[in-house]
CSV table of C-alpha atoms and ligand atoms in Angstrom, one decimal:
chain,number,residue,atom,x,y,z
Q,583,UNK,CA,19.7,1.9,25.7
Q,584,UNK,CA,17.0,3.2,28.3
Q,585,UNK,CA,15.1,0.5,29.7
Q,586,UNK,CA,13.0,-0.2,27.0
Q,587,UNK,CA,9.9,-1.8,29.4
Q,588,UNK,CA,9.8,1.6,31.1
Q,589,UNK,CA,8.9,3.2,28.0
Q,590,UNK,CA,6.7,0.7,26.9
Q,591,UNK,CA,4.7,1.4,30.2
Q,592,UNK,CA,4.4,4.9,28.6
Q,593,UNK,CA,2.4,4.0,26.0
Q,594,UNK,CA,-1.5,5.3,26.7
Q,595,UNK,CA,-3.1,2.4,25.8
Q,596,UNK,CA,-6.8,3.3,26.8
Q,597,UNK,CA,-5.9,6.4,24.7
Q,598,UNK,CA,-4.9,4.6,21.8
Q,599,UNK,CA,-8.5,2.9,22.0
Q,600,UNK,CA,-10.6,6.4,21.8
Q,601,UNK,CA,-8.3,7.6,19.5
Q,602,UNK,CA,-8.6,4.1,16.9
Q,603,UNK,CA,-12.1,4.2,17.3
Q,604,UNK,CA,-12.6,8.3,17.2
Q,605,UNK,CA,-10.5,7.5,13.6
Q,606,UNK,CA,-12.9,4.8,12.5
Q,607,UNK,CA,-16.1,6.6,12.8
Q,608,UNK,CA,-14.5,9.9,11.0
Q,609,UNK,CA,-14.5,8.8,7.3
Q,610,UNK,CA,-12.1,8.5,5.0
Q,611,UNK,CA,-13.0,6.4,2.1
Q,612,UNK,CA,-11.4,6.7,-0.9
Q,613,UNK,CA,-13.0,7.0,-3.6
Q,614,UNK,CA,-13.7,9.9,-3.1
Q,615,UNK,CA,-11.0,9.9,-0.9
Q,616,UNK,CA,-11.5,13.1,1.6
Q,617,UNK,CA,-8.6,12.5,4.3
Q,618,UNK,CA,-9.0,15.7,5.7
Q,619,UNK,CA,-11.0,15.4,9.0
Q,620,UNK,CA,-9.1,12.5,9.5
Q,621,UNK,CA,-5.6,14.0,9.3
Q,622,UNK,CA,-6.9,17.3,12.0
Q,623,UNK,CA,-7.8,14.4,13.5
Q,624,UNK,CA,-4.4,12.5,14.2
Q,625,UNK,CA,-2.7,16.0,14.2
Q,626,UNK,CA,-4.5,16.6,17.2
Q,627,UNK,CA,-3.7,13.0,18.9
Q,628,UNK,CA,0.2,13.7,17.7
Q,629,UNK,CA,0.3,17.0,19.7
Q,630,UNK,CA,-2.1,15.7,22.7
Q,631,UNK,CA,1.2,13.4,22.5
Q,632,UNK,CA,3.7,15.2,22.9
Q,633,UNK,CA,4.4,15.5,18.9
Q,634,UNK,CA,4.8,18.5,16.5
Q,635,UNK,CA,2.5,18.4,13.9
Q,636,UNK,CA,1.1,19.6,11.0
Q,637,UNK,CA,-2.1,18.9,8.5
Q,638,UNK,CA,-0.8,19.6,5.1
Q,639,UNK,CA,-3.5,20.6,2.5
Q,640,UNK,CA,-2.9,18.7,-1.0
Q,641,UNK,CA,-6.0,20.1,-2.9
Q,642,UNK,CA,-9.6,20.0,-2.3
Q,643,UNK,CA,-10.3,17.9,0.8
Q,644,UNK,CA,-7.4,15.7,0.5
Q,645,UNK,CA,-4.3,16.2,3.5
Q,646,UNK,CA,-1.7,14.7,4.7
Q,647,UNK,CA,-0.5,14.8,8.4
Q,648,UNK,CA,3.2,14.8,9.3
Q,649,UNK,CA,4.1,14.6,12.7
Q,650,UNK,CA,7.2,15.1,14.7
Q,651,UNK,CA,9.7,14.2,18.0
Q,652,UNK,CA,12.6,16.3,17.3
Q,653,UNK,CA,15.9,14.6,18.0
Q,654,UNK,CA,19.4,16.0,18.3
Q,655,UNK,CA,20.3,15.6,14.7
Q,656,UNK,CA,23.5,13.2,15.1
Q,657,UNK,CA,21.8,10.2,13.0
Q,658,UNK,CA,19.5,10.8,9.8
Q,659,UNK,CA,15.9,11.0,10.8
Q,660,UNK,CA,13.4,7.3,10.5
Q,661,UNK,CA,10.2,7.6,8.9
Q,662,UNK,CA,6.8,6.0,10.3
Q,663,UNK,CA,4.3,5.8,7.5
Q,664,UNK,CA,0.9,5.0,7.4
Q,665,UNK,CA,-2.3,5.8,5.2
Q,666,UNK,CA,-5.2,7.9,5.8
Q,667,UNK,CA,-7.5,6.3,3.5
Q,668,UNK,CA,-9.4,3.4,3.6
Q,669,UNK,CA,-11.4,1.4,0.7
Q,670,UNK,CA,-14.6,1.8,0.9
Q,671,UNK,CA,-17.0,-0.4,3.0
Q,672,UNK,CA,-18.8,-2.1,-0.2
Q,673,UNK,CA,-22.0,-3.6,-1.0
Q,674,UNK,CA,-21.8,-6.5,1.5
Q,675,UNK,CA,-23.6,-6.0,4.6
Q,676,UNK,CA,-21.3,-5.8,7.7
Q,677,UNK,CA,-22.6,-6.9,11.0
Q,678,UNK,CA,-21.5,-3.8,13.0
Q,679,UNK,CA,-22.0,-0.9,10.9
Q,680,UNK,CA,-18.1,0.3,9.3
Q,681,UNK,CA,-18.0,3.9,10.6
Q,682,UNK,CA,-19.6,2.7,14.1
Q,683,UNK,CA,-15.7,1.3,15.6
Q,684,UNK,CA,-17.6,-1.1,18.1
Q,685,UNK,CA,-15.9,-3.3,20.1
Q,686,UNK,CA,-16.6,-6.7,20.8
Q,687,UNK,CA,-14.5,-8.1,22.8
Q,688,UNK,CA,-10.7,-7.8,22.0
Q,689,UNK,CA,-12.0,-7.1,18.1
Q,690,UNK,CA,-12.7,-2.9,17.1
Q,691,UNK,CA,-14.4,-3.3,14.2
Q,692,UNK,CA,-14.6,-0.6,11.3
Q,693,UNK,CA,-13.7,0.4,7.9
Q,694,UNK,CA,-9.7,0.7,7.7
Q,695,UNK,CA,-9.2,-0.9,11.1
Q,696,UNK,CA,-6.5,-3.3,9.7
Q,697,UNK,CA,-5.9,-1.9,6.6
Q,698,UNK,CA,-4.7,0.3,8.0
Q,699,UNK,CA,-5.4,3.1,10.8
Q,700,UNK,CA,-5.2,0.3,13.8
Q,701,UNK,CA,-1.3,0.6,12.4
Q,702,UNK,CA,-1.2,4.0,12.3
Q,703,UNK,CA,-2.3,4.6,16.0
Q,704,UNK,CA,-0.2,2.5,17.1
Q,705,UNK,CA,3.0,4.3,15.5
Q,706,UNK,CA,1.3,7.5,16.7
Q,707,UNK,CA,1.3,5.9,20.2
Q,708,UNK,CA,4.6,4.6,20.6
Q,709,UNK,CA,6.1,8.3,19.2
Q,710,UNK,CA,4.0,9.8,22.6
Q,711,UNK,CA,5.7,6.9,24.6
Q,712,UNK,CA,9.1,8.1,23.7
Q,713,UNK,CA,7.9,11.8,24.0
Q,714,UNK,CA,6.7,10.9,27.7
Q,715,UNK,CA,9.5,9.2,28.7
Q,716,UNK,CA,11.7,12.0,27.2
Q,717,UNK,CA,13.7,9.6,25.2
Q,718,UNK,CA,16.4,11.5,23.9
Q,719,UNK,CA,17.1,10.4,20.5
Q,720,UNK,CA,19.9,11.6,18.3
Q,721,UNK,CA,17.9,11.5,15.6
Q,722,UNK,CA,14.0,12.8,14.7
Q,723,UNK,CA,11.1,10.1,14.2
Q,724,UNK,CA,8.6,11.4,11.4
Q,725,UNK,CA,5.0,10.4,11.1
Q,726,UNK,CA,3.9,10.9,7.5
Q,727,UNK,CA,-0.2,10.0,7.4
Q,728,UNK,CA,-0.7,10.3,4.2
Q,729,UNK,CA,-3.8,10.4,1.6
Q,730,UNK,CA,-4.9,8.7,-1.4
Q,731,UNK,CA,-2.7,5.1,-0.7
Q,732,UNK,CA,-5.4,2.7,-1.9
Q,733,UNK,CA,-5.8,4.8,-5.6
Q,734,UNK,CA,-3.0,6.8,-6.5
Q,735,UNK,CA,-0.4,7.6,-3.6
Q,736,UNK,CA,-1.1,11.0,-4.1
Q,737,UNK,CA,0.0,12.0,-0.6
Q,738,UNK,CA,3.3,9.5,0.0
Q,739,UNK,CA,4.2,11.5,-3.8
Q,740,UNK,CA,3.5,15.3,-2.0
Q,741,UNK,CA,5.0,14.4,1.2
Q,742,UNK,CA,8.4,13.6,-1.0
Q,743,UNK,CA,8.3,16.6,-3.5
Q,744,UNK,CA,7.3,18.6,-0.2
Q,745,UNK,CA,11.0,18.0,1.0
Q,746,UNK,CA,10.2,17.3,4.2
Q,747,UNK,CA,10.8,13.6,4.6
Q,748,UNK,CA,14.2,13.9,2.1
Q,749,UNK,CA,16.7,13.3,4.7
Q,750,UNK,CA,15.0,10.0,6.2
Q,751,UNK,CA,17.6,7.1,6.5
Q,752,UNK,CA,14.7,4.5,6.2
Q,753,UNK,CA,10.5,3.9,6.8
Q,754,UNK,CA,8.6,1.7,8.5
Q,755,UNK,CA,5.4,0.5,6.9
Q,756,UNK,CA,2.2,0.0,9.6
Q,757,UNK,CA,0.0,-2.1,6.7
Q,758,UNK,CA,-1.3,-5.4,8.0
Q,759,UNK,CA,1.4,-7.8,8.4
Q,760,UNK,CA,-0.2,-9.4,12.1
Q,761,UNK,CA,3.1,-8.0,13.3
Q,762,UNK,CA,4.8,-10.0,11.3
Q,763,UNK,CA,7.9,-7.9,8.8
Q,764,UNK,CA,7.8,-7.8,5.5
Q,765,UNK,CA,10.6,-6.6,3.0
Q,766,UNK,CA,9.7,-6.8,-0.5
Q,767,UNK,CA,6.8,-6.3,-2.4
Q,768,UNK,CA,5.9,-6.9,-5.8
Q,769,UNK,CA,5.6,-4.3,-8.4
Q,770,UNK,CA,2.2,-3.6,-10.5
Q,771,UNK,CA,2.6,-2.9,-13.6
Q,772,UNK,CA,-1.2,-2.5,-15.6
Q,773,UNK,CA,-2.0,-2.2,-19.3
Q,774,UNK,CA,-4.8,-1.3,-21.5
Q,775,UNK,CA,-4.8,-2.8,-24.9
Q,776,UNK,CA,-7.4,-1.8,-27.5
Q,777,UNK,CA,-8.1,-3.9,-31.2
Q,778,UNK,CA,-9.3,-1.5,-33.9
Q,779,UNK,CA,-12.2,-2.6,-36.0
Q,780,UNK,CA,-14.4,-2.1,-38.5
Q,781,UNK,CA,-18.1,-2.1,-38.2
Q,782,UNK,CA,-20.9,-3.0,-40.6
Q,783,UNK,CA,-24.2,-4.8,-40.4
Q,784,UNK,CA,-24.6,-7.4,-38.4
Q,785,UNK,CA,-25.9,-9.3,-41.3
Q,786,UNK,CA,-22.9,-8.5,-42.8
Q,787,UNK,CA,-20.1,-9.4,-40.8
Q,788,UNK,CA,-17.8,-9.8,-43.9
Q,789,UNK,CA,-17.9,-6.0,-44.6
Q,790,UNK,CA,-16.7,-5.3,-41.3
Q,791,UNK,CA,-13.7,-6.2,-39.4
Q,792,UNK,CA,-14.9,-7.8,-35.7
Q,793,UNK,CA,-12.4,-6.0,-32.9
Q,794,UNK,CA,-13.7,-8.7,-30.6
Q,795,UNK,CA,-12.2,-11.6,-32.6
Q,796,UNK,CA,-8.8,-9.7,-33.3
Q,797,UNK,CA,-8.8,-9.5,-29.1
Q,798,UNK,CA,-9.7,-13.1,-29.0
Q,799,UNK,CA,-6.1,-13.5,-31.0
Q,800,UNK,CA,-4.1,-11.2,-28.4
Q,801,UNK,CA,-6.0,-13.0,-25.3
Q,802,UNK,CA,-5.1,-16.2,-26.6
Q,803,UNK,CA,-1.5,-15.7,-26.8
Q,804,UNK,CA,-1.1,-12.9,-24.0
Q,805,UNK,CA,-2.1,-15.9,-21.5
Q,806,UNK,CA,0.8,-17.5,-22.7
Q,807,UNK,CA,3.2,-14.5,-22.4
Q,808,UNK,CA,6.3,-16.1,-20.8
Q,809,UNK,CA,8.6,-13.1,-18.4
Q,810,UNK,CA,12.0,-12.9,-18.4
Q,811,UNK,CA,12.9,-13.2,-14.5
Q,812,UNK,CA,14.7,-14.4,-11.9
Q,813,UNK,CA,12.7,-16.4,-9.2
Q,814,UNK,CA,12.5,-14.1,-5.9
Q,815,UNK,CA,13.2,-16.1,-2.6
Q,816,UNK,CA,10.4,-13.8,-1.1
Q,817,UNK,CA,7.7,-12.9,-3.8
Q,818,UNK,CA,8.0,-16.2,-6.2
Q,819,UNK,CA,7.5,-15.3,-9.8
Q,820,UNK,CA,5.5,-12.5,-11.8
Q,821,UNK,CA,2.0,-13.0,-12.4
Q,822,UNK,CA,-0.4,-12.0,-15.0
Q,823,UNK,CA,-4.1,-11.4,-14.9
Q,824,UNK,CA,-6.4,-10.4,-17.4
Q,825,UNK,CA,-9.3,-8.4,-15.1
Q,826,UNK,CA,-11.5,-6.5,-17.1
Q,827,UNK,CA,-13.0,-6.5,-20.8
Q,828,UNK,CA,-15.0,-4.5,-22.7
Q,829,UNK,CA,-16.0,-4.0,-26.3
Q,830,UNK,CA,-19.2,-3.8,-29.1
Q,831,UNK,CA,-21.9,-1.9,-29.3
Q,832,UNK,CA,-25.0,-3.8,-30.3
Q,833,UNK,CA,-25.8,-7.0,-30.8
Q,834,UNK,CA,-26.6,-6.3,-34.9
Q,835,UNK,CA,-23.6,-4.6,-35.2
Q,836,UNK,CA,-20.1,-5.4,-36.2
Q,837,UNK,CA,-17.9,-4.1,-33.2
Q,838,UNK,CA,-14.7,-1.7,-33.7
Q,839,UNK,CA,-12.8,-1.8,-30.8
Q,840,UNK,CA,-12.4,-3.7,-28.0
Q,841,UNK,CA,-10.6,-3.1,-24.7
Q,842,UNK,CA,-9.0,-5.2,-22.0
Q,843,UNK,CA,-6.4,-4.1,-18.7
Q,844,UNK,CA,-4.1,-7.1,-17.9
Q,845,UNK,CA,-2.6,-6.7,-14.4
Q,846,UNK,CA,1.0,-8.0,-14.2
Q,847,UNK,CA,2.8,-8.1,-11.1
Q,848,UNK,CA,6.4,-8.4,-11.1
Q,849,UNK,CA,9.6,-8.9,-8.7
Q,850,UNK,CA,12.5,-7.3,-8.5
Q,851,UNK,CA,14.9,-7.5,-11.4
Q,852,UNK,CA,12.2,-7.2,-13.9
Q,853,UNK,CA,12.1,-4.3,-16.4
Q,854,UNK,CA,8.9,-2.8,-16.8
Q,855,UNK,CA,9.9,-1.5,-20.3
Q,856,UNK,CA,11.1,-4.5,-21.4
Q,857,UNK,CA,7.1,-6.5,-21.1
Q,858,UNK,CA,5.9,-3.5,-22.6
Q,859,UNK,CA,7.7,-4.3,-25.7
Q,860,UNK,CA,7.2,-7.9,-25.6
Q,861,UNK,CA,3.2,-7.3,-25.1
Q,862,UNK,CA,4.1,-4.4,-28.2
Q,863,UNK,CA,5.5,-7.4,-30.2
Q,864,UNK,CA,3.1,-9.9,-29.7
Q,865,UNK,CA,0.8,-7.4,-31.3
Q,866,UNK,CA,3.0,-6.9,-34.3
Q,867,UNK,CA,3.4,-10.7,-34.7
Q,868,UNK,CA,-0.2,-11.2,-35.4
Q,869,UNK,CA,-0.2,-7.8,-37.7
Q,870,UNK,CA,2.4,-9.8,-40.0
Q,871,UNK,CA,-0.3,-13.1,-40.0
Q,872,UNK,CA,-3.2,-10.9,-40.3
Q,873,UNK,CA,-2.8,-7.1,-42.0
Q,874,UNK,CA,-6.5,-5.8,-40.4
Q,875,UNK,CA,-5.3,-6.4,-36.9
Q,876,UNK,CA,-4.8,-2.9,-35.4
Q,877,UNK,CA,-4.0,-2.4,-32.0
Q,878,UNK,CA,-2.1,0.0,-29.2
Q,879,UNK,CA,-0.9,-1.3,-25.9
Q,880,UNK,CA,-1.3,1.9,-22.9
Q,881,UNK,CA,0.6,1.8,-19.9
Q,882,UNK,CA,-2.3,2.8,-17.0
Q,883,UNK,CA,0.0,2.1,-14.0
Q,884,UNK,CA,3.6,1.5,-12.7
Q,885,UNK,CA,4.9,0.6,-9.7
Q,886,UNK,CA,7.9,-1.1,-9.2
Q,887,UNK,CA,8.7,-4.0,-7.8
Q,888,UNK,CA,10.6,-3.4,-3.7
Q,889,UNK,CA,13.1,-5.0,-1.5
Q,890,UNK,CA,15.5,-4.5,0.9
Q,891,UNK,CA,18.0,-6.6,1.7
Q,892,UNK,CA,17.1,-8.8,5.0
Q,893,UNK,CA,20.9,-7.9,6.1
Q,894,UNK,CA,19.9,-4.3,6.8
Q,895,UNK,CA,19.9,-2.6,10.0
Q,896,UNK,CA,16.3,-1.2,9.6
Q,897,UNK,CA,15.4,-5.2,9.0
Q,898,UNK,CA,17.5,-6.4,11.9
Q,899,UNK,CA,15.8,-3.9,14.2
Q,900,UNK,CA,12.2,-4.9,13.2
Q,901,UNK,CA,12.5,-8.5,13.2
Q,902,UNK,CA,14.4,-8.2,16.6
Q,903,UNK,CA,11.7,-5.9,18.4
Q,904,UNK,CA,8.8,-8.5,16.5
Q,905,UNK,CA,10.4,-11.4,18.4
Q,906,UNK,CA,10.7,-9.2,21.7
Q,907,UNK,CA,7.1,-8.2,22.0
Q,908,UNK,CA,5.4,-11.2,20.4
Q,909,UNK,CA,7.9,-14.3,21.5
Q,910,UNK,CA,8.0,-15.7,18.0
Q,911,UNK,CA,11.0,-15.2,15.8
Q,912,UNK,CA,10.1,-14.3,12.8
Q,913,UNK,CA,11.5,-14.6,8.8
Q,914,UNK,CA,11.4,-11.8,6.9
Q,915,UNK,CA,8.9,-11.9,4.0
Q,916,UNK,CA,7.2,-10.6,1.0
Q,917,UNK,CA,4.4,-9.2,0.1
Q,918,UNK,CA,2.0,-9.5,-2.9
Q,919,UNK,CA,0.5,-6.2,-2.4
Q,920,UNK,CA,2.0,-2.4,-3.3
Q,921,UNK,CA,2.5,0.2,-0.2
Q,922,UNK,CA,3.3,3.7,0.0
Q,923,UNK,CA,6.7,2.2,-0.1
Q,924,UNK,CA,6.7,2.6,-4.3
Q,925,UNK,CA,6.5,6.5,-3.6
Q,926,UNK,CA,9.0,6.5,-0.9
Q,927,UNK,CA,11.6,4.3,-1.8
Q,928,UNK,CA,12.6,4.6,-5.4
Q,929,UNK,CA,12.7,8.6,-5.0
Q,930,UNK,CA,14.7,8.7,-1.6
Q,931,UNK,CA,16.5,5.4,-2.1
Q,932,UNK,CA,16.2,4.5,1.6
Q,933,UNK,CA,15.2,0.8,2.9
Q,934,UNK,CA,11.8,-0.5,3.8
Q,935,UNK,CA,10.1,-2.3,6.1
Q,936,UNK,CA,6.6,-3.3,6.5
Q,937,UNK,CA,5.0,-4.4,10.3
Q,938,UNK,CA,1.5,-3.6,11.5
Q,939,UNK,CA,-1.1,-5.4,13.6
Q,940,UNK,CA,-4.0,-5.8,11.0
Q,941,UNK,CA,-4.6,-8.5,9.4
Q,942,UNK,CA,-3.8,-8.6,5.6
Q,943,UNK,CA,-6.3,-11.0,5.2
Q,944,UNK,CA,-9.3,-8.8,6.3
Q,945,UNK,CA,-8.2,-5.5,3.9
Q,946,UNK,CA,-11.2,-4.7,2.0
Q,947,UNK,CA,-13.4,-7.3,3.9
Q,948,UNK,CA,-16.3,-6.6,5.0
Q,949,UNK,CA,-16.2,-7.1,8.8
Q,950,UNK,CA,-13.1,-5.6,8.9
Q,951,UNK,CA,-11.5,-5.4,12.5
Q,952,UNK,CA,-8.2,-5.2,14.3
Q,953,UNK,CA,-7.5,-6.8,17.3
Q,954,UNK,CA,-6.9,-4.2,20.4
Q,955,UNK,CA,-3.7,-6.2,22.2
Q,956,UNK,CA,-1.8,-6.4,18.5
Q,957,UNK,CA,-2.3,-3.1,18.5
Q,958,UNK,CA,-0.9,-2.3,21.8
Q,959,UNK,CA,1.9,-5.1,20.9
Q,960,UNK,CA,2.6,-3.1,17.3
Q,961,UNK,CA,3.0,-0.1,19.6
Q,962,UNK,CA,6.0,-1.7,21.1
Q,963,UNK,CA,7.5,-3.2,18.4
Q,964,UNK,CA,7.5,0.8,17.0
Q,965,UNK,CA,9.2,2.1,20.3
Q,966,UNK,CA,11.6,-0.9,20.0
Q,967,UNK,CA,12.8,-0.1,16.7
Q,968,UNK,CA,12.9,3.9,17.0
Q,969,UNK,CA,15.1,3.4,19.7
Q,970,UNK,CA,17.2,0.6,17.9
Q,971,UNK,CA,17.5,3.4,14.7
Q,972,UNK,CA,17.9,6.5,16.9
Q,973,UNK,CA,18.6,5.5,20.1
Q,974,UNK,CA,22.0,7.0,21.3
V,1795,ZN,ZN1,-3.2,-0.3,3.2
């Protein structure tokens, strides 16, 4: 292998700065989730690089950017992925305004700066290192910066039906893990459920049928809803949460319906189909107790539950350039959160890795910030393992 400090010392750190901060003050918030500017943006730092690149329209304002270093096509190509969107900044006031990218001290501060362009530079950064240093690598490295991660992975989803990332022996994940690698996440799987009633008078309650009280039954025995699973060494057990309700009319009225969305989060093993049915048969257990209890159960979102197995390469090569750069040896782990990874990996069946030098902590914070030197350190650890996966 090329003397991996020398290309290291390729890696334009004061550039990386401008650029994070140039990528902080051009929004990206999503809702209403307009990635464009910000893709032309990193298209232009890819080629400025040394990369190819490309902004790739989706619809409206919303683009992906995919950049590449061409290799010599012996080995499959790697995947770097990392979003364009950020949440937005919220109601809380922030000290330092979220699109200003000040820094103070080691900290840039802004909107996305952990969560997760402060990542996505830094892959960016270590792709020009290797481009500098004319690396030559027997495979390509990919940069898909992708739209629409924190709603609907809407861009991860086009970048795979595009074709272009179909050939990719594995991706690296830049979301906050303070450089730290991660290689499971849990899945999300959320339901609506409705109760049907009947409305009346509010005087009257006895001519109508209450949907409120029929959900008080389900609520009552869907927190006790027990998961068929097998405890995950790195994600623990399934959990469920009950996060929004809604239902009623008036206060003088009999309400008929009522509407919650439960939020279950499962490992891997678990069958999304089969909670559906036991949520499905909870219902139809209180229909047999009580005949007026109408109800439908609505799947809203599912993403499955990810791991790879800490035994492969892609792993070995992370947590080896992680311990290199940052002196600590680290475990892999597990994530409670869902990635871009539930778009890439079920489709190309490919392993996954998650390391970038936010903060998971500080997602959707206000105050968000990343600090500079991890950064500069994730930049490493991303030339580390490119070279590792497609060094010759
Ligand atoms: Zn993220």
């Amino acid at each position: 292998m090329k003397d991996i400090e020398g290309i290291w010392r390729e890696i334009d750190e004061k550039g990386a700065v401008q650029f994070l901060q140039k990528l902080l003050q051009t929004r990206s918030a999503n809702p209403p989730g307009e990635e464009i500017e910000a893709a032309k943006l990193v298209a232009d730092w890819m080629r400025r690089w040394g990369l190819e690149a490309e902004v790739i329209p989706i619809q409206g304002r919303r683009a992906n950017a995919l950049g590449r270093l061409p290799g010599k096509g012996k080995k499959p190509p790697l995947l770097f992925s990392g979003h364009l969107d950020t949440v937005p900044p919220g109601e809380a006031p922030w000290k330092y305004d979220p699109y200003s990218g000040k820094i103070v001290g080691d900290r840039i501060y802004g909107r996305g700066a952990s969560d997760m362009k402060g990542g996505l530079v830094a892959m960016i950064a270590a792709a020009g290192a290797l481009a500098k240093a004319k690396v030559p690598l027997a495979g390509d490295l990919l940069i898909g910066a992708t739209a629409d991660e924190e709603a609907g992975t809407l861009g991860a989803r086009h970048l795979v039906e595009s074709g272009q990332i179909n050939k990719v022996s594995g991706v690296l994940i830049g979301e906050p893990s303070d450089l730290s690698v991660y290689i499971a996440e849990k899945g999300a799987f959320w339901l609506e459920v409705t109760t049907r009633g009947k409305t009346a008078h509010g005087a009257m309650p006895d001519l109508g049928i209450n949907a409120i009280l029929q959900m008080n039954k389900v609520l009552t025995r869907l927190s006790r809803l027990r998961f068929e699973y097998k405890r995950h060494p790195l994600l623990g057990k399934p959990t469920l949460n009950i996060g929004t309700i809604s239902g009623g009319v008036k206060t003088n009225v009999v309400p008929d319906g009522c509407k919650i969305t439960v939020d279950i989060r499962t490992v891997p093993g678990q069958n999304h189909r089969t909670i559906l049915r036991s949520v499905e048969d909870l219902l139809g257990e209180l229909r047999k107790k009580d005949a007026t209890l109408q109800g439908e159960v609505k799947i809203i979102s599912d993403l499955p539950a990810l791991e790879t197995l800490p035994q492969d390469p892609l792993v070995k090569a992370a947590l080896k350039a992680s311990e290199a750069v940052t002196g600590q040896a680290h475990k892999p782990q597990g994530v409670m959160y869902y990635t871009d990874g539930v778009a890439f990996v079920p489709k190309l069946k490919i392993p996954m890795v998650i390391c970038g030098p936010g903060k998971a902590g500080l997602a959707h914070q206000p105050d968000e910030y990343v600090e500079i030197p991890k950064v500069h350190a994730a930049a490493r650890i991303y030339v580390q393992i490119a070279m590792e996966m497609l060094g010759n």
